[in-house]
Amino acid sequence: MREINVRRELDTLSDLGTRRRSGTSIRRANNRTPTSSTTKRCVDATLAGVALVVLAPMIVMVVAILLVTQGRPIFHSHRRVGKNGVLFPCLKFRTMVKNGEEVLAQHLDANPSLRAEWNATRKLKDDPRVTQFGRLLRKNSVDEIPQLFNVIRGEMSLVGPRPIVTSEAELYGAHFADYIRVRPGLTGLWQVSGRSDTSYDTRIALDVRYIAEQSLWGDVVIMAKTIPAVLSSRGSY
């Protein structure tokens, strides 16, 4: 799949915002105000800071294990699409081998049947790039803890659509205009609705629904549902 030109997509936002035909953006008016946006940002930064303090012992332990088992780098930074289409470095604990892209390409070439799975979800249930300890981190979503720094820096929110890579913007179609209206989230409706066990179309629908109906109370409910979702490890791979 070709990589989408994010700048070109941004140039067409005004057109996408006025189209209401079937299959186009369904940007609905909501009652969010600049004040509520500011409140959400303050809540994000405060809770992310508290979480980093509480999780500090776990973070230190994970860093130590990663240093011993796979060496540096400990963190992986991948360019993702943020609010207004701005690209930002999305942080994770490194869970893959260093030559991950090469390993993936060779694996898909040797297993053509898996290419459809990759193209549909951008994930593989049995990803050859992931290390043994990395699988454990992913199963419990521990690999995403460094994204709390993205939240503090204002690149992400605690709740919102999961951050996408530029090539995935093409899959959103007209709804890409909805996606870039908000900051991507550490958790969201997709996270508490089955994650990778759902189709990509369902993921997009959940993102659009969240963006249209978002509220601070809704964020609280999603964060509360995230805990059992993470503990169950449903759709996490």
Coordinates of C-alpha atoms in Angstrom, one line a residue:
M1 CA 0.0 0.0 0.0
R2 CA 1.4 3.4 -0.9
E3 CA 2.3 5.8 1.9
I4 CA -0.2 8.7 2.0
N5 CA 0.9 12.3 1.8
V6 CA -0.3 13.8 5.0
R7 CA 0.2 17.4 3.9
R8 CA -2.0 16.7 0.9
E9 CA -4.7 15.3 3.1
L10 CA -4.5 18.5 5.3
D11 CA -4.9 20.6 2.2
T12 CA -8.3 18.9 1.5
L13 CA -9.7 19.2 5.0
S14 CA -12.0 22.2 4.1
D15 CA -13.6 20.1 1.4
L16 CA -14.0 17.1 3.6
G17 CA -15.6 19.2 6.3
T18 CA -18.4 20.3 3.9
R19 CA -19.2 16.9 2.4
R20 CA -22.1 15.0 3.9
R21 CA -22.8 12.3 1.3
S22 CA -22.7 8.6 2.2
G23 CA -19.2 7.5 3.1
T24 CA -17.8 10.9 3.8
S25 CA -16.8 12.5 7.1
I26 CA -19.6 12.6 9.7
R27 CA -18.2 15.4 11.7
R28 CA -21.1 16.2 14.0
A29 CA -21.4 19.3 16.1
N30 CA -20.9 18.7 19.8
N31 CA -21.0 20.9 22.9
R32 CA -17.2 20.9 23.6
T33 CA -15.9 24.4 24.2
P34 CA -12.3 25.8 24.5
T35 CA -12.7 25.6 28.3
S36 CA -13.5 21.9 28.2
S37 CA -10.6 21.3 25.9
T38 CA -8.3 23.1 28.3
T39 CA -9.8 21.1 31.2
K40 CA -9.2 17.8 29.3
R41 CA -5.6 18.9 28.6
C42 CA -5.0 19.7 32.3
V43 CA -6.6 16.4 33.4
D44 CA -4.4 14.5 30.9
A45 CA -1.1 16.1 32.1
T46 CA -2.0 15.7 35.8
L47 CA -3.0 12.1 35.6
A48 CA -0.1 11.2 33.3
G49 CA 2.3 12.7 35.8
V50 CA 0.7 10.8 38.7
A51 CA 0.8 7.6 36.7
L52 CA 4.5 8.0 35.9
V53 CA 5.3 8.4 39.6
V54 CA 3.2 5.4 40.6
L55 CA 4.6 3.2 37.8
A56 CA 8.2 4.3 38.3
P57 CA 9.3 1.0 40.0
M58 CA 7.7 -1.0 37.1
I59 CA 9.4 1.2 34.5
V60 CA 12.8 0.8 36.2
M61 CA 12.3 -3.0 36.3
V62 CA 11.3 -3.2 32.7
V63 CA 14.2 -1.0 31.6
A64 CA 16.6 -3.3 33.5
I65 CA 15.2 -6.5 32.0
L66 CA 15.3 -5.0 28.5
L67 CA 18.9 -4.0 28.9
V68 CA 19.9 -7.5 30.0
T69 CA 17.8 -9.4 27.4
Q70 CA 18.1 -7.3 24.3
G71 CA 20.3 -4.4 24.9
R72 CA 19.9 -0.8 23.6
P73 CA 17.8 0.9 22.4
I74 CA 15.3 0.5 25.2
F75 CA 12.6 2.7 23.7
H76 CA 11.2 2.7 20.2
S77 CA 10.0 5.9 18.6
H78 CA 7.7 5.6 15.6
R79 CA 6.3 8.5 13.6
R80 CA 2.5 8.7 14.1
V81 CA -0.2 11.1 12.9
G82 CA -1.4 13.5 15.6
K83 CA -3.9 16.3 15.9
N84 CA -4.1 18.5 12.8
G85 CA -2.1 15.9 10.9
V86 CA 1.2 16.8 12.8
L87 CA 3.6 13.9 12.9
F88 CA 5.1 13.1 16.3
P89 CA 7.4 10.4 17.8
C90 CA 5.1 7.9 19.5
L91 CA 7.1 6.2 22.3
K92 CA 7.0 2.5 23.3
F93 CA 9.3 0.1 25.1
R94 CA 11.1 -1.8 22.3
T95 CA 9.5 -5.2 21.9
M96 CA 10.9 -6.1 18.4
V97 CA 14.2 -7.2 17.0
K98 CA 16.4 -4.4 15.6
N99 CA 15.9 -5.4 12.0
G100 CA 12.1 -5.6 12.3
E101 CA 11.1 -4.3 8.9
E102 CA 13.4 -6.7 7.1
V103 CA 12.2 -9.6 9.2
L104 CA 8.6 -8.7 8.5
A105 CA 9.1 -8.3 4.7
Q106 CA 10.8 -11.7 4.6
H107 CA 8.0 -13.3 6.6
L108 CA 5.3 -11.9 4.4
D109 CA 7.1 -13.0 1.3
A110 CA 7.4 -16.5 2.7
N111 CA 3.8 -16.6 3.9
P112 CA 1.6 -14.8 1.3
S113 CA -1.6 -15.9 3.2
L114 CA -0.5 -13.6 6.1
R115 CA -0.3 -10.5 3.8
A116 CA -4.1 -10.2 3.8
E117 CA -4.1 -10.2 7.6
W118 CA -1.4 -7.5 7.6
N119 CA -3.1 -5.4 5.0
A120 CA -6.4 -5.6 6.8
T121 CA -5.3 -4.8 10.4
R122 CA -1.6 -3.7 10.2
K123 CA -1.0 -6.4 12.8
L124 CA -0.1 -10.1 12.9
K125 CA -1.2 -12.4 15.7
D126 CA 2.1 -14.2 15.5
D127 CA 4.5 -11.4 14.6
P128 CA 8.0 -12.7 13.9
R129 CA 9.6 -9.4 14.9
V130 CA 8.4 -9.5 18.5
T131 CA 10.8 -10.8 21.1
Q132 CA 9.8 -13.2 23.8
F133 CA 9.8 -10.6 26.6
G134 CA 8.2 -8.2 24.1
R135 CA 5.2 -10.5 23.8
L136 CA 4.8 -10.4 27.6
L137 CA 4.9 -6.6 27.5
R138 CA 2.4 -6.4 24.7
K139 CA 0.0 -8.9 26.2
N140 CA -0.4 -6.6 29.2
S141 CA 0.0 -3.3 27.3
V142 CA 3.1 -2.5 29.4
D143 CA 5.0 -1.5 26.2
E144 CA 2.7 1.5 25.9
I145 CA 3.5 3.1 29.3
P146 CA 6.2 5.4 27.8
Q147 CA 3.3 7.1 25.9
L148 CA 2.5 8.8 29.2
F149 CA 5.5 11.1 28.2
N150 CA 3.7 11.8 24.9
V151 CA 0.6 12.8 26.9
I152 CA 2.6 15.2 29.1
R153 CA 4.2 16.8 26.1
G154 CA 0.7 17.4 24.6
E155 CA 1.2 15.0 21.6
M156 CA -1.4 12.6 22.9
S157 CA -4.4 12.4 25.3
L158 CA -5.2 9.7 27.8
V159 CA -8.3 8.9 25.8
G160 CA -8.8 9.2 22.1
P161 CA -8.3 7.3 18.8
R162 CA -5.2 5.1 18.8
P163 CA -2.3 6.9 16.9
I164 CA -2.0 5.7 13.3
V165 CA 0.9 5.7 10.9
T166 CA 0.7 7.7 7.7
S167 CA -0.2 4.7 5.5
E168 CA -3.3 4.0 7.7
A169 CA -4.7 7.5 6.9
E170 CA -5.7 6.1 3.5
L171 CA -7.8 3.5 5.2
Y172 CA -9.8 6.2 7.1
G173 CA -10.8 7.8 3.8
A174 CA -13.0 10.9 4.5
H175 CA -12.9 10.0 8.2
F176 CA -9.3 11.0 8.3
A177 CA -10.7 14.6 8.7
D178 CA -12.4 13.4 11.9
Y179 CA -9.3 11.6 13.2
I180 CA -7.1 14.6 13.1
R181 CA -9.6 16.8 15.0
V182 CA -8.3 15.4 18.3
R183 CA -5.2 14.1 19.9
P184 CA -4.7 10.4 19.6
G185 CA -5.2 8.5 22.9
L186 CA -3.4 6.1 25.1
T187 CA -6.7 4.3 25.4
G188 CA -10.1 4.7 23.7
L189 CA -13.3 3.0 22.6
W190 CA -11.3 0.6 20.4
Q191 CA -9.1 -0.4 23.3
V192 CA -12.2 -1.4 25.4
S193 CA -14.1 -3.0 22.5
G194 CA -11.9 -5.9 21.6
R195 CA -8.9 -4.1 20.0
S196 CA -7.3 -6.3 17.4
D197 CA -10.1 -8.8 17.6
T198 CA -12.3 -6.3 15.7
S199 CA -12.1 -5.3 12.1
Y200 CA -10.3 -2.2 11.0
D201 CA -13.7 -0.7 9.7
T202 CA -15.0 -1.2 13.3
R203 CA -12.0 0.5 14.7
I204 CA -12.7 3.5 12.4
A205 CA -16.4 3.6 13.3
L206 CA -15.5 3.6 17.0
D207 CA -13.0 6.4 16.5
V208 CA -15.6 8.5 14.7
R209 CA -18.2 7.8 17.4
Y210 CA -15.8 8.9 20.1
I211 CA -14.8 12.1 18.4
A212 CA -18.5 13.0 17.8
E213 CA -19.6 12.2 21.3
Q214 CA -16.6 12.9 23.4
S215 CA -16.9 14.3 26.9
L216 CA -14.9 14.3 30.1
W217 CA -17.4 11.9 31.8
G218 CA -17.1 9.6 28.7
D219 CA -13.3 9.7 29.1
V220 CA -13.7 8.6 32.8
V221 CA -15.9 5.7 31.8
I222 CA -13.4 4.6 29.1
M223 CA -10.4 4.8 31.5
A224 CA -12.3 2.7 34.0
K225 CA -13.1 0.1 31.4
T226 CA -9.5 0.0 30.3
I227 CA -8.3 -1.7 33.5
P228 CA -10.4 -4.9 33.0
A229 CA -9.7 -4.8 29.2
V230 CA -5.9 -4.7 29.9
L231 CA -6.1 -7.4 32.6
S232 CA -8.1 -9.7 30.2
S233 CA -5.6 -9.1 27.4
R234 CA -8.4 -9.4 24.9
G235 CA -7.2 -8.5 21.4
S236 CA -3.8 -7.7 22.6
Y237 CA -0.9 -8.9 20.4

